[in-house]
């Protein structure tokens, strides 16, 4: 089977998941193509590489991080640019988010209706809890546990897709209305993006400018940073800034700087530092995943 996986990832969590999907499909001897949708908004149409890979494949995968219980605007813009298929295209969705809340089930509603209109038939959708890149920092131990759980679940999810076993998220009452209301975050993010500032700690490495998925950051001839109106609030510039120099407007107190190591913490102090959010919901998420993994291994 030919599989194309298109994904957006602000700070790397969804990218890790997308690569794991590709790895497992490849182990099952399928031909996989992985494409990041960074930069697609710079043109009104998809590039030939995208169009050919999508037309050509037997199965299309779309991955994204959940933003305010929705798919990021860049993913909706990607869907808008998708060609209408002559026949139904078998499609699956995967997403990552910082919390295992049931409300995250509504994130794909708008995307799925856009895909349906273009004859992309979504039969499977999977959600993985990955560490927060905004609001608060998970401990590295928790991040590792989340990643190990996703790594163990993905082979089971791939098996379901290959076996033609449908898997869609449980419905949430008034889901469409809630998701619609929460999409105000998208223009709020654009507005807030104009309030970004760079502090004197900046080492002028240019990482934020080069890595921004919408090319929203530029440096003037006088060396000043300028922020446009296309910010996705993906946190890439702030999360991965080596000098922690990015000030993210109204949400600066929610900034999470520095990539997760996804390794065991070095000492107990480090382990305890960020563990304040080990709530019941996470315990339930891990317990359900463990049960599923154990059942599959029986
Ligand atoms: C603007 C924004 C909004 C977010 N909204 C949610 C949310 O509604 N629910 C949630 O559980 N996580 C939310 N998150 C957390 C991310 O979905 C999560 O950290 C994700 O794994 C990041 O993936 P990435 O590294 O591929 O960008 C949000 C993150 C950002 C930056």
Coordinates of N, CA and C in Angstrom, one line a residue, residues 38-279:
X38 N 4.6 22.7 6.8 CA 5.2 24.0 7.1 C 5.3 24.8 5.8
X39 N 4.9 26.0 5.8 CA 5.1 26.9 4.7 C 4.0 26.8 3.6
X40 N 3.0 25.9 3.8 CA 2.0 25.8 2.7 C 1.2 27.1 2.5
X41 N 1.1 27.9 3.5 CA 0.3 29.1 3.4 C 0.9 30.2 2.5
X42 N 2.2 30.0 2.2 CA 2.9 30.9 1.3 C 2.4 30.9 -0.1
X43 N 1.7 29.9 -0.5 CA 1.2 29.8 -1.9 C -0.3 29.4 -1.8
X44 N -1.1 29.8 -2.8 CA -2.5 29.5 -2.8 C -2.8 28.1 -3.1
X45 N -1.9 27.4 -3.7 CA -2.1 26.0 -4.1 C -1.0 25.1 -3.5
X46 N -1.3 23.8 -3.4 CA -0.3 22.9 -2.9 C 0.8 22.6 -4.0
X47 N 2.0 22.3 -3.5 CA 3.1 22.1 -4.5 C 2.8 20.7 -5.2
X48 N 3.5 20.5 -6.4 CA 3.4 19.3 -7.1 C 3.7 18.1 -6.3
X49 N 4.7 18.2 -5.4 CA 5.1 17.1 -4.6 C 3.9 16.6 -3.7
X50 N 3.2 17.6 -3.1 CA 2.0 17.3 -2.3 C 0.9 16.7 -3.2
X51 N 0.6 17.3 -4.3 CA -0.5 16.9 -5.1 C -0.3 15.5 -5.7
X52 N 0.9 15.2 -6.1 CA 1.2 13.9 -6.7 C 1.2 12.8 -5.6
X53 N 1.8 13.1 -4.4 CA 1.8 12.2 -3.3 C 0.4 11.9 -2.8
X54 N -0.5 12.9 -2.8 CA -1.8 12.7 -2.3 C -2.7 11.9 -3.4
X55 N -2.5 12.3 -4.6 CA -3.3 11.6 -5.7 C -2.9 10.2 -5.8
X56 N -1.6 9.9 -5.6 CA -1.0 8.6 -5.8 C -1.3 7.6 -4.7
X57 N -1.5 8.1 -3.5 CA -1.5 7.2 -2.3 C -2.8 6.4 -2.2
X58 N -2.7 5.3 -1.5 CA -3.9 4.5 -1.2 C -4.5 4.9 0.2
X59 N -3.6 5.5 1.0 CA -4.1 5.9 2.3 C -3.4 7.2 2.7
X60 N -4.2 8.2 3.1 CA -3.6 9.5 3.5 C -3.8 9.7 5.0
X61 N -2.7 10.1 5.6 CA -2.7 10.4 7.1 C -2.5 11.9 7.3
X62 N -3.2 12.5 8.2 CA -3.1 13.9 8.5 C -2.9 14.1 10.0
X63 N -1.8 14.7 10.4 CA -1.5 14.8 11.9 C -1.3 16.3 12.3
X64 N -1.7 16.6 13.5 CA -1.6 18.0 14.0 C -1.7 18.0 15.5
X65 N -1.2 19.1 16.1 CA -1.3 19.3 17.5 C -2.7 20.0 17.8
X66 N -3.3 19.8 18.9 CA -4.6 20.4 19.1 C -4.4 21.8 19.7
X67 N -5.0 22.8 19.2 CA -5.0 24.2 19.7 C -6.4 24.6 20.0
X68 N -6.6 24.9 21.3 CA -7.9 25.3 21.8 C -9.1 24.4 21.2
X69 N -8.9 23.1 21.4 CA -9.8 22.1 21.0 C -10.2 22.1 19.5
X70 N -9.2 22.6 18.7 CA -9.4 22.6 17.2 C -8.1 22.2 16.6
X71 N -8.2 22.0 15.3 CA -6.9 21.8 14.5 C -6.4 23.2 14.2
X72 N -5.0 23.3 14.2 CA -4.5 24.6 13.9 C -4.9 25.2 12.5
X73 N -5.0 26.5 12.4 CA -5.5 27.1 11.1 C -4.7 26.6 9.9
X74 N -3.4 26.4 10.1 CA -2.6 25.9 8.9 C -3.1 24.6 8.4
X75 N -3.6 23.8 9.3 CA -4.1 22.4 8.9 C -5.4 22.6 8.1
X76 N -6.2 23.6 8.6 CA -7.5 23.8 7.9 C -7.2 24.4 6.5
X77 N -6.1 25.3 6.4 CA -5.8 25.9 5.1 C -5.2 24.8 4.2
X78 N -4.5 23.8 4.8 CA -4.0 22.7 4.0 C -5.2 21.9 3.4
X79 N -6.2 21.7 4.3 CA -7.4 20.9 3.8 C -8.2 21.7 2.7
X80 N -8.2 23.0 2.8 CA -8.8 23.8 1.8 C -8.1 23.7 0.5
X81 N -6.8 23.5 0.5 CA -6.1 23.4 -0.8 C -6.1 22.0 -1.3
X82 N -6.6 21.0 -0.6 CA -6.6 19.6 -1.1 C -7.5 19.5 -2.4
X83 N -7.0 18.7 -3.3 CA -7.9 18.5 -4.5 C -9.1 17.6 -4.2
X84 N -10.2 17.9 -4.9 CA -11.3 17.0 -4.7 C -11.1 15.7 -5.4
X85 N -11.3 14.6 -4.7 CA -11.0 13.3 -5.3 C -12.1 12.8 -6.2
X86 N -11.8 12.0 -7.2 CA -12.8 11.4 -8.1 C -13.5 10.3 -7.3
X87 N -12.7 9.5 -6.5 CA -13.3 8.5 -5.7 C -12.8 8.7 -4.2
X88 N -13.6 8.1 -3.3 CA -13.2 8.3 -1.9 C -11.8 7.9 -1.6
X89 N -11.1 8.8 -0.9 CA -9.7 8.5 -0.5 C -9.7 8.1 0.9
X90 N -9.2 6.9 1.2 CA -9.1 6.4 2.5 C -8.1 7.2 3.4
X91 N -8.6 7.8 4.5 CA -7.9 8.8 5.2 C -7.9 8.5 6.7
X92 N -6.8 8.7 7.4 CA -6.8 8.7 8.9 C -6.2 10.0 9.5
X93 N -6.6 10.3 10.7 CA -6.2 11.5 11.4 C -5.5 11.1 12.7
X94 N -4.4 11.8 13.0 CA -3.9 11.6 14.4 C -3.6 13.0 15.0
X95 N -3.7 13.1 16.3 CA -3.4 14.4 16.9 C -2.8 14.2 18.2
X96 N -2.1 15.3 18.7 CA -1.5 15.2 20.0 C -2.0 16.4 20.8
X97 N -2.0 16.3 22.1 CA -2.4 17.4 22.9 C -1.8 17.2 24.3
X98 N -1.8 18.3 25.1 CA -1.2 18.3 26.4 C -2.0 17.5 27.4
X99 N -3.3 17.4 27.2 CA -4.2 16.8 28.2 C -5.1 15.8 27.6
X100 N -5.5 14.8 28.4 CA -6.3 13.7 27.8 C -7.8 14.0 27.9
X101 N -8.2 15.3 27.9 CA -9.6 15.7 28.1 C -10.5 15.2 26.9
X102 N -11.7 14.7 27.2 CA -12.6 14.2 26.2 C -13.0 15.3 25.2
X103 N -12.9 16.6 25.7 CA -13.3 17.7 24.8 C -12.3 17.8 23.6
X104 N -11.1 17.2 23.7 CA -10.2 17.2 22.6 C -10.7 16.4 21.4
X105 N -11.8 15.6 21.7 CA -12.4 14.8 20.6 C -13.0 15.7 19.5
X106 N -13.3 16.9 19.9 CA -14.0 17.8 18.9 C -13.0 18.5 18.0
X107 N -11.7 18.3 18.2 CA -10.7 19.1 17.4 C -10.8 18.8 15.9
X108 N -11.3 17.6 15.5 CA -11.2 17.3 14.1 C -12.5 17.6 13.4
X109 N -13.6 18.1 14.1 CA -14.9 18.2 13.5 C -14.9 19.0 12.2
X110 N -14.3 20.2 12.3 CA -14.3 21.1 11.1 C -13.4 20.5 10.0
X111 N -12.3 19.9 10.4 CA -11.4 19.3 9.4 C -12.1 18.2 8.7
X112 N -12.8 17.3 9.5 CA -13.4 16.2 8.9 C -14.5 16.6 7.9
X113 N -15.2 17.7 8.3 CA -16.3 18.1 7.3 C -15.7 18.7 6.0
X114 N -14.5 19.3 6.2 CA -13.9 19.9 5.0 C -13.3 18.7 4.1
X115 N -12.8 17.7 4.8 CA -12.3 16.5 4.0 C -13.4 15.8 3.3
X116 N -14.5 15.6 4.1 CA -15.7 14.9 3.5 C -16.2 15.5 2.2
X117 N -16.2 16.9 2.2 CA -16.7 17.6 1.0 C -15.8 17.4 -0.2
X118 N -14.5 17.1 0.1 CA -13.5 16.8 -1.0 C -13.3 15.3 -1.2
X119 N -14.2 14.5 -0.6 CA -14.2 13.0 -0.8 C -13.0 12.3 -0.2
X120 N -12.6 12.8 1.0 CA -11.5 12.1 1.8 C -12.3 11.4 2.9
X121 N -12.3 10.1 2.9 CA -13.1 9.3 3.8 C -12.4 9.0 5.1
X122 N -12.6 9.7 6.2 CA -11.8 9.5 7.4 C -12.5 8.3 8.2
X123 N -11.8 7.2 8.3 CA -12.3 6.1 9.0 C -11.7 5.9 10.4
X124 N -10.5 6.5 10.6 CA -9.8 6.3 11.8 C -9.2 7.6 12.3
X125 N -9.3 7.8 13.7 CA -8.7 8.9 14.3 C -8.1 8.6 15.6
X126 N -6.8 9.0 15.9 CA -6.2 8.6 17.1 C -5.6 9.9 17.8
X127 N -5.7 9.9 19.1 CA -5.2 11.0 19.9 C -4.1 10.5 20.9
X128 N -3.0 11.2 21.0 CA -2.0 10.9 21.9 C -1.7 12.0 22.8
X129 N -1.5 11.8 24.1 CA -1.2 12.8 25.0 C 0.3 13.0 24.9
X130 N 0.8 14.2 24.7 CA 2.2 14.6 24.6 C 2.4 15.8 25.5
X131 N 3.6 16.1 25.9 CA 3.8 17.2 26.9 C 3.4 18.6 26.3
X132 N 2.9 19.3 27.3 CA 2.4 20.7 26.9 C 3.6 21.6 26.5
X133 N 3.3 22.4 25.4 CA 4.3 23.3 25.0 C 3.9 24.8 25.3
X134 N 2.8 24.9 26.1 CA 2.3 26.2 26.5 C 1.6 25.9 27.9
X135 N 1.4 26.9 28.6 CA 0.7 26.9 29.9 C 1.5 26.4 31.0
X136 N 2.0 25.2 31.0 CA 2.9 24.7 32.1 C 3.8 23.6 31.5
X137 N 4.9 23.4 32.2 CA 5.9 22.3 31.7 C 5.6 21.0 32.4
X138 N 5.5 20.0 31.7 CA 5.5 18.6 32.3 C 6.9 18.3 32.7
X139 N 7.0 17.3 33.7 CA 8.4 16.9 34.0 C 8.9 16.0 32.9
X140 N 10.2 15.9 32.8 CA 10.8 15.1 31.7 C 10.3 13.6 31.9
X141 N 10.1 13.2 33.1 CA 9.7 11.8 33.4 C 8.3 11.6 32.8
X142 N 7.4 12.6 33.0 CA 6.0 12.5 32.5 C 6.1 12.5 30.9
X143 N 6.9 13.4 30.4 CA 7.1 13.5 28.9 C 7.5 12.2 28.3
X144 N 8.5 11.6 29.0 CA 9.0 10.2 28.6 C 7.8 9.2 28.6
X145 N 7.1 9.2 29.7 CA 6.0 8.3 29.9 C 4.9 8.4 28.8
X146 N 4.6 9.7 28.4 CA 3.7 10.0 27.4 C 4.2 9.4 26.0
X147 N 5.5 9.7 25.8 CA 6.0 9.3 24.5 C 6.1 7.8 24.4
X148 N 6.5 7.1 25.5 CA 6.6 5.7 25.5 C 5.2 5.1 25.3
X149 N 4.2 5.7 25.9 CA 2.8 5.2 25.7 C 2.4 5.4 24.2
X150 N 2.7 6.5 23.6 CA 2.3 6.7 22.2 C 3.1 5.7 21.3
X151 N 4.3 5.5 21.6 CA 5.1 4.6 20.9 C 4.5 3.2 20.9
X152 N 4.0 2.8 22.1 CA 3.4 1.4 22.2 C 2.0 1.4 21.6
X153 N 1.3 2.5 21.6 CA -0.1 2.5 21.0 C -0.1 2.5 19.5
X154 N 0.9 3.2 18.9 CA 0.8 3.4 17.4 C 0.8 2.1 16.6
X155 N 1.6 1.1 17.0 CA 1.6 -0.2 16.2 C 0.2 -0.8 16.3
X156 N -0.5 -0.6 17.4 CA -1.9 -1.2 17.5 C -2.8 -0.4 16.6
X157 N -2.6 0.9 16.6 CA -3.5 1.7 15.8 C -3.2 1.5 14.3
X158 N -2.0 1.3 13.9 CA -1.6 1.0 12.5 C -2.3 -0.3 12.2
X159 N -2.3 -1.3 13.1 CA -2.9 -2.6 12.8 C -4.4 -2.4 12.5
X160 N -5.1 -1.6 13.3 CA -6.5 -1.3 13.1 C -6.8 -0.7 11.7
X161 N -5.9 0.2 11.4 CA -6.1 0.9 10.1 C -5.9 -0.1 8.9
X162 N -4.9 -0.9 9.0 CA -4.6 -1.9 8.0 C -5.7 -3.0 7.9
X163 N -6.2 -3.4 9.1 CA -7.3 -4.4 9.1 C -8.7 -3.8 8.7
X164 N -8.8 -2.5 8.5 CA -10.0 -1.9 8.1 C -11.0 -1.8 9.3
X165 N -10.4 -1.7 10.5 CA -11.3 -1.6 11.7 C -11.5 -0.1 12.0
X166 N -12.7 0.4 11.9 CA -13.0 1.8 12.0 C -12.7 2.3 13.5
X167 N -12.2 3.5 13.7 CA -12.0 4.0 15.0 C -12.1 5.5 15.0
X168 N -13.2 6.0 15.5 CA -13.4 7.5 15.5 C -13.7 7.9 16.9
X169 N -13.4 9.1 17.3 CA -13.6 9.6 18.7 C -15.0 9.6 19.1
X170 N -15.2 9.4 20.4 CA -16.6 9.5 20.9 C -17.2 10.9 20.7
X171 N -18.4 11.0 20.4 CA -19.0 12.3 20.1 C -19.2 13.1 21.4
X172 N -19.0 14.4 21.3 CA -19.2 15.3 22.4 C -20.5 16.1 22.2
X173 N -21.3 16.2 23.1 CA -22.6 17.0 22.9 C -22.3 18.5 22.6
X174 N -22.9 19.0 21.6 CA -22.7 20.4 21.2 C -21.3 20.6 20.7
X175 N -20.6 19.6 20.3 CA -19.2 19.6 19.9 C -18.9 20.7 18.8
X176 N -19.8 20.7 17.8 CA -19.6 21.7 16.7 C -19.6 23.1 17.2
X177 N -20.6 23.4 18.1 CA -20.8 24.8 18.6 C -19.6 25.1 19.5
X178 N -19.1 24.2 20.3 CA -18.0 24.5 21.2 C -16.7 24.8 20.4
X179 N -16.5 23.9 19.4 CA -15.3 24.0 18.5 C -15.3 25.3 17.8
X180 N -16.5 25.7 17.3 CA -16.7 27.0 16.6 C -16.3 28.2 17.5
X181 N -16.9 28.1 18.7 CA -16.6 29.2 19.7 C -15.1 29.3 20.0
X182 N -14.5 28.1 20.2 CA -13.1 28.1 20.6 C -12.2 28.6 19.4
X183 N -12.7 28.6 18.2 CA -11.8 29.0 17.1 C -11.5 30.5 17.2
X184 N -12.1 31.2 18.1 CA -11.7 32.6 18.3 C -10.2 32.7 18.7
X185 N -9.7 31.6 19.2 CA -8.3 31.6 19.6 C -7.4 31.8 18.4
X186 N -7.9 31.5 17.2 CA -7.1 31.6 16.0 C -6.8 33.1 15.6
X187 N -7.9 33.9 15.7 CA -7.6 35.3 15.4 C -7.0 36.0 16.6
X188 N -7.3 35.5 17.8 CA -6.6 36.0 19.0 C -5.1 35.8 18.9
X189 N -4.8 34.6 18.4 CA -3.4 34.3 18.2 C -2.7 35.2 17.2
X190 N -3.4 35.5 16.1 CA -2.8 36.4 15.1 C -2.6 37.8 15.7
X191 N -3.6 38.2 16.5 CA -3.5 39.5 17.1 C -2.3 39.6 18.1
X192 N -2.3 38.5 18.9 CA -1.2 38.4 20.0 C 0.2 38.3 19.3
X193 N 0.2 37.6 18.2 CA 1.5 37.4 17.5 C 2.2 38.8 17.2
X194 N 1.4 39.8 16.9 CA 1.9 41.1 16.6 C 2.6 41.7 17.9
X195 N 2.2 41.2 19.1 CA 2.7 41.7 20.3 C 4.0 41.0 20.8
X196 N 4.5 40.0 20.0 CA 5.7 39.4 20.4 C 6.9 40.4 20.4
X197 N 7.8 40.1 21.3 CA 9.0 41.0 21.4 C 10.2 40.1 21.7
X198 N 11.4 40.6 21.3 CA 12.6 39.9 21.6 C 13.4 40.6 22.6
X199 N 13.8 39.9 23.7 CA 14.5 40.6 24.8 C 16.0 40.7 24.5
X200 N 16.7 41.4 25.4 CA 18.2 41.7 25.1 C 19.0 40.4 25.2
X201 N 18.4 39.3 25.8 CA 19.1 38.0 25.9 C 19.4 37.4 24.5
X202 N 18.7 37.9 23.5 CA 18.8 37.4 22.1 C 20.2 37.2 21.6
X203 N 20.6 36.1 21.1 CA 21.9 35.8 20.6 C 22.0 36.0 19.1
X204 N 20.9 36.4 18.5 CA 20.9 36.7 17.0 C 21.3 35.4 16.2
X205 N 20.8 34.3 16.6 CA 21.1 33.0 15.9 C 20.2 32.9 14.7
X206 N 19.1 33.6 14.6 CA 18.2 33.6 13.5 C 17.3 32.4 13.4
X207 N 17.3 31.6 14.5 CA 16.5 30.3 14.5 C 15.0 30.6 14.4
X208 N 14.5 31.6 15.1 CA 13.1 31.9 15.1 C 12.7 32.4 13.7
X209 N 13.5 33.2 13.1 CA 13.2 33.7 11.7 C 13.1 32.6 10.7
X210 N 14.1 31.7 10.8 CA 14.2 30.6 9.8 C 13.2 29.5 10.0
X211 N 12.8 29.3 11.3 CA 12.0 28.1 11.6 C 10.5 28.5 11.6
X212 N 10.1 29.7 11.6 CA 8.6 30.1 11.7 C 7.9 29.4 10.5
X213 N 6.9 28.6 10.8 CA 6.2 27.9 9.7 C 5.4 28.8 8.8
X214 N 5.1 30.1 9.2 CA 4.4 31.0 8.3 C 5.3 32.1 7.8
X215 N 6.5 32.1 8.2 CA 7.5 33.1 7.8 C 7.0 34.5 8.4
X216 N 6.6 34.5 9.6 CA 6.0 35.6 10.2 C 6.9 36.6 10.9
X217 N 8.2 36.1 11.0 CA 9.2 36.9 11.8 C 10.3 37.4 10.8
X218 N 10.6 38.6 10.8 CA 11.7 39.1 10.0 C 12.6 40.1 10.8
X219 N 13.8 40.3 10.3 CA 14.7 41.2 10.9 C 15.0 42.3 9.9
X220 N 14.8 43.6 10.3 CA 14.9 44.7 9.4 C 16.5 45.0 9.2
X221 N 16.7 45.8 8.2 CA 18.2 46.1 8.0 C 18.8 46.7 9.2
X222 N 18.0 47.4 10.1 CA 18.6 48.0 11.3 C 18.7 46.9 12.4
X223 N 18.4 45.7 12.1 CA 18.5 44.6 13.1 C 17.3 44.5 14.0
X224 N 16.2 45.1 13.7 CA 15.0 45.0 14.6 C 14.1 43.9 14.2
X225 N 13.5 43.2 15.1 CA 12.6 42.1 14.8 C 11.2 42.7 14.5
X226 N 10.6 42.1 13.4 CA 9.2 42.5 13.1 C 8.3 41.3 13.1
X227 N 7.2 41.4 13.7 CA 6.2 40.3 13.7 C 5.0 40.6 12.9
X228 N 4.6 39.8 11.9 CA 3.5 40.0 11.1 C 2.2 39.5 11.7
X229 N 1.2 39.4 10.9 CA -0.2 39.0 11.4 C -0.5 37.6 11.1
X230 N 0.5 36.7 10.9 CA 0.2 35.3 10.5 C 0.6 34.3 11.5
X231 N 0.7 34.8 12.8 CA 1.2 33.9 13.8 C 0.2 32.8 14.1
X232 N 0.7 31.6 14.2 CA -0.2 30.4 14.5 C -0.3 30.1 16.0
X233 N 0.6 30.8 16.8 CA 0.7 30.5 18.2 C 1.3 29.1 18.4
X234 N 2.1 28.6 17.5 CA 2.6 27.2 17.5 C 3.6 27.1 18.6
X235 N 4.2 28.2 19.0 CA 5.2 28.2 20.1 C 6.6 27.8 19.7
X236 N 6.8 27.6 18.4 CA 8.1 27.1 17.9 C 9.2 28.1 18.3
X237 N 9.0 29.4 18.0 CA 10.0 30.4 18.2 C 10.3 30.5 19.7
X238 N 9.3 30.5 20.6 CA 9.5 30.7 22.0 C 10.0 29.4 22.7
X239 N 9.5 28.3 22.3 CA 9.9 27.0 22.9 C 11.3 26.6 22.6
X240 N 11.7 26.9 21.4 CA 13.0 26.4 21.0 C 14.1 27.5 21.0
X241 N 13.8 28.7 21.4 CA 14.8 29.8 21.5 C 15.9 29.4 22.5
X242 N 17.2 29.3 22.0 CA 18.2 28.9 22.9 C 18.6 29.9 24.0
X243 N 18.1 31.1 23.8 CA 18.4 32.1 24.8 C 17.2 32.5 25.6
X244 N 16.1 31.8 25.4 CA 14.8 32.2 26.0 C 14.5 33.7 25.9
X245 N 14.7 34.2 24.7 CA 14.6 35.7 24.5 C 13.2 36.1 23.9
X246 N 12.3 35.1 23.6 CA 11.1 35.5 23.0 C 10.0 35.8 24.0
X247 N 9.4 37.0 23.9 CA 8.3 37.4 24.8 C 7.0 37.3 24.0
X248 N 6.1 36.4 24.5 CA 5.0 36.0 23.6 C 3.7 36.7 24.0
X249 N 3.8 38.1 24.0 CA 2.7 38.9 24.2 C 1.9 38.6 25.5
X250 N 0.6 38.6 25.3 CA -0.3 38.5 26.5 C -0.1 37.1 27.2
X251 N 0.5 36.1 26.5 CA 0.6 34.8 27.1 C 2.0 34.5 27.6
X252 N 2.7 35.5 27.9 CA 4.1 35.3 28.3 C 4.3 34.4 29.5
X253 N 3.3 34.5 30.4 CA 3.4 33.7 31.7 C 3.1 32.3 31.4
X254 N 2.6 32.0 30.2 CA 2.4 30.6 29.9 C 3.5 29.9 29.0
X255 N 4.6 30.7 28.8 CA 5.6 30.2 28.0 C 6.3 29.0 28.5
X256 N 6.6 28.1 27.7 CA 7.4 26.9 28.1 C 8.6 26.9 27.2
X257 N 9.8 27.2 27.8 CA 11.0 27.3 27.0 C 11.9 26.1 27.2
X258 N 12.4 25.6 26.1 CA 13.4 24.5 26.1 C 12.7 23.2 25.8
X259 N 13.3 22.5 24.8 CA 12.7 21.2 24.4 C 12.8 20.2 25.5
X260 N 11.8 19.3 25.5 CA 11.8 18.2 26.4 C 12.9 17.2 26.0
X261 N 13.5 16.6 27.0 CA 14.6 15.6 26.7 C 14.1 14.2 26.4
X262 N 12.8 14.0 26.9 CA 12.2 12.6 26.8 C 13.2 11.6 27.3
X263 N 13.8 11.9 28.4 CA 14.7 11.0 29.1 C 14.4 11.0 30.6
X264 N 14.9 10.1 31.3 CA 14.7 10.0 32.8 C 15.3 11.2 33.5
X265 N 14.6 11.9 34.4 CA 15.2 13.0 35.1 C 16.5 12.6 35.9
X266 N 17.4 13.5 35.9 CA 18.7 13.1 36.6 C 18.6 13.0 38.1
X267 N 17.8 13.8 38.7 CA 17.7 13.6 40.2 C 16.2 13.9 40.6
X268 N 16.0 13.6 41.9 CA 14.6 13.6 42.5 C 14.1 15.0 42.4
X269 N 15.0 16.0 42.6 CA 14.5 17.4 42.6 C 13.9 17.8 41.3
X270 N 14.6 17.4 40.2 CA 14.2 17.7 38.9 C 12.9 17.0 38.6
X271 N 12.8 15.8 39.1 CA 11.6 15.0 38.9 C 10.4 15.6 39.5
X272 N 10.5 16.2 40.7 CA 9.4 16.7 41.5 C 9.0 18.1 40.9
X273 N 10.0 18.8 40.4 CA 9.8 20.2 40.0 C 8.6 20.5 39.2
X274 N 8.3 19.7 38.2 CA 7.2 20.0 37.3 C 6.1 19.0 37.4
X275 N 6.1 18.2 38.5 CA 5.1 17.1 38.6 C 3.7 17.5 39.2
X276 N 3.5 18.8 39.3 CA 2.3 19.2 40.0 C 1.0 18.9 39.3
X277 N 1.1 18.6 38.0 CA -0.2 18.4 37.2 C -0.5 16.9 36.9
X278 N 0.0 16.0 37.8 CA -0.3 14.6 37.6 C -1.7 14.3 38.1
X279 N -2.7 14.7 37.3 CA -4.1 14.6 37.7 C -4.7 13.3 37.4

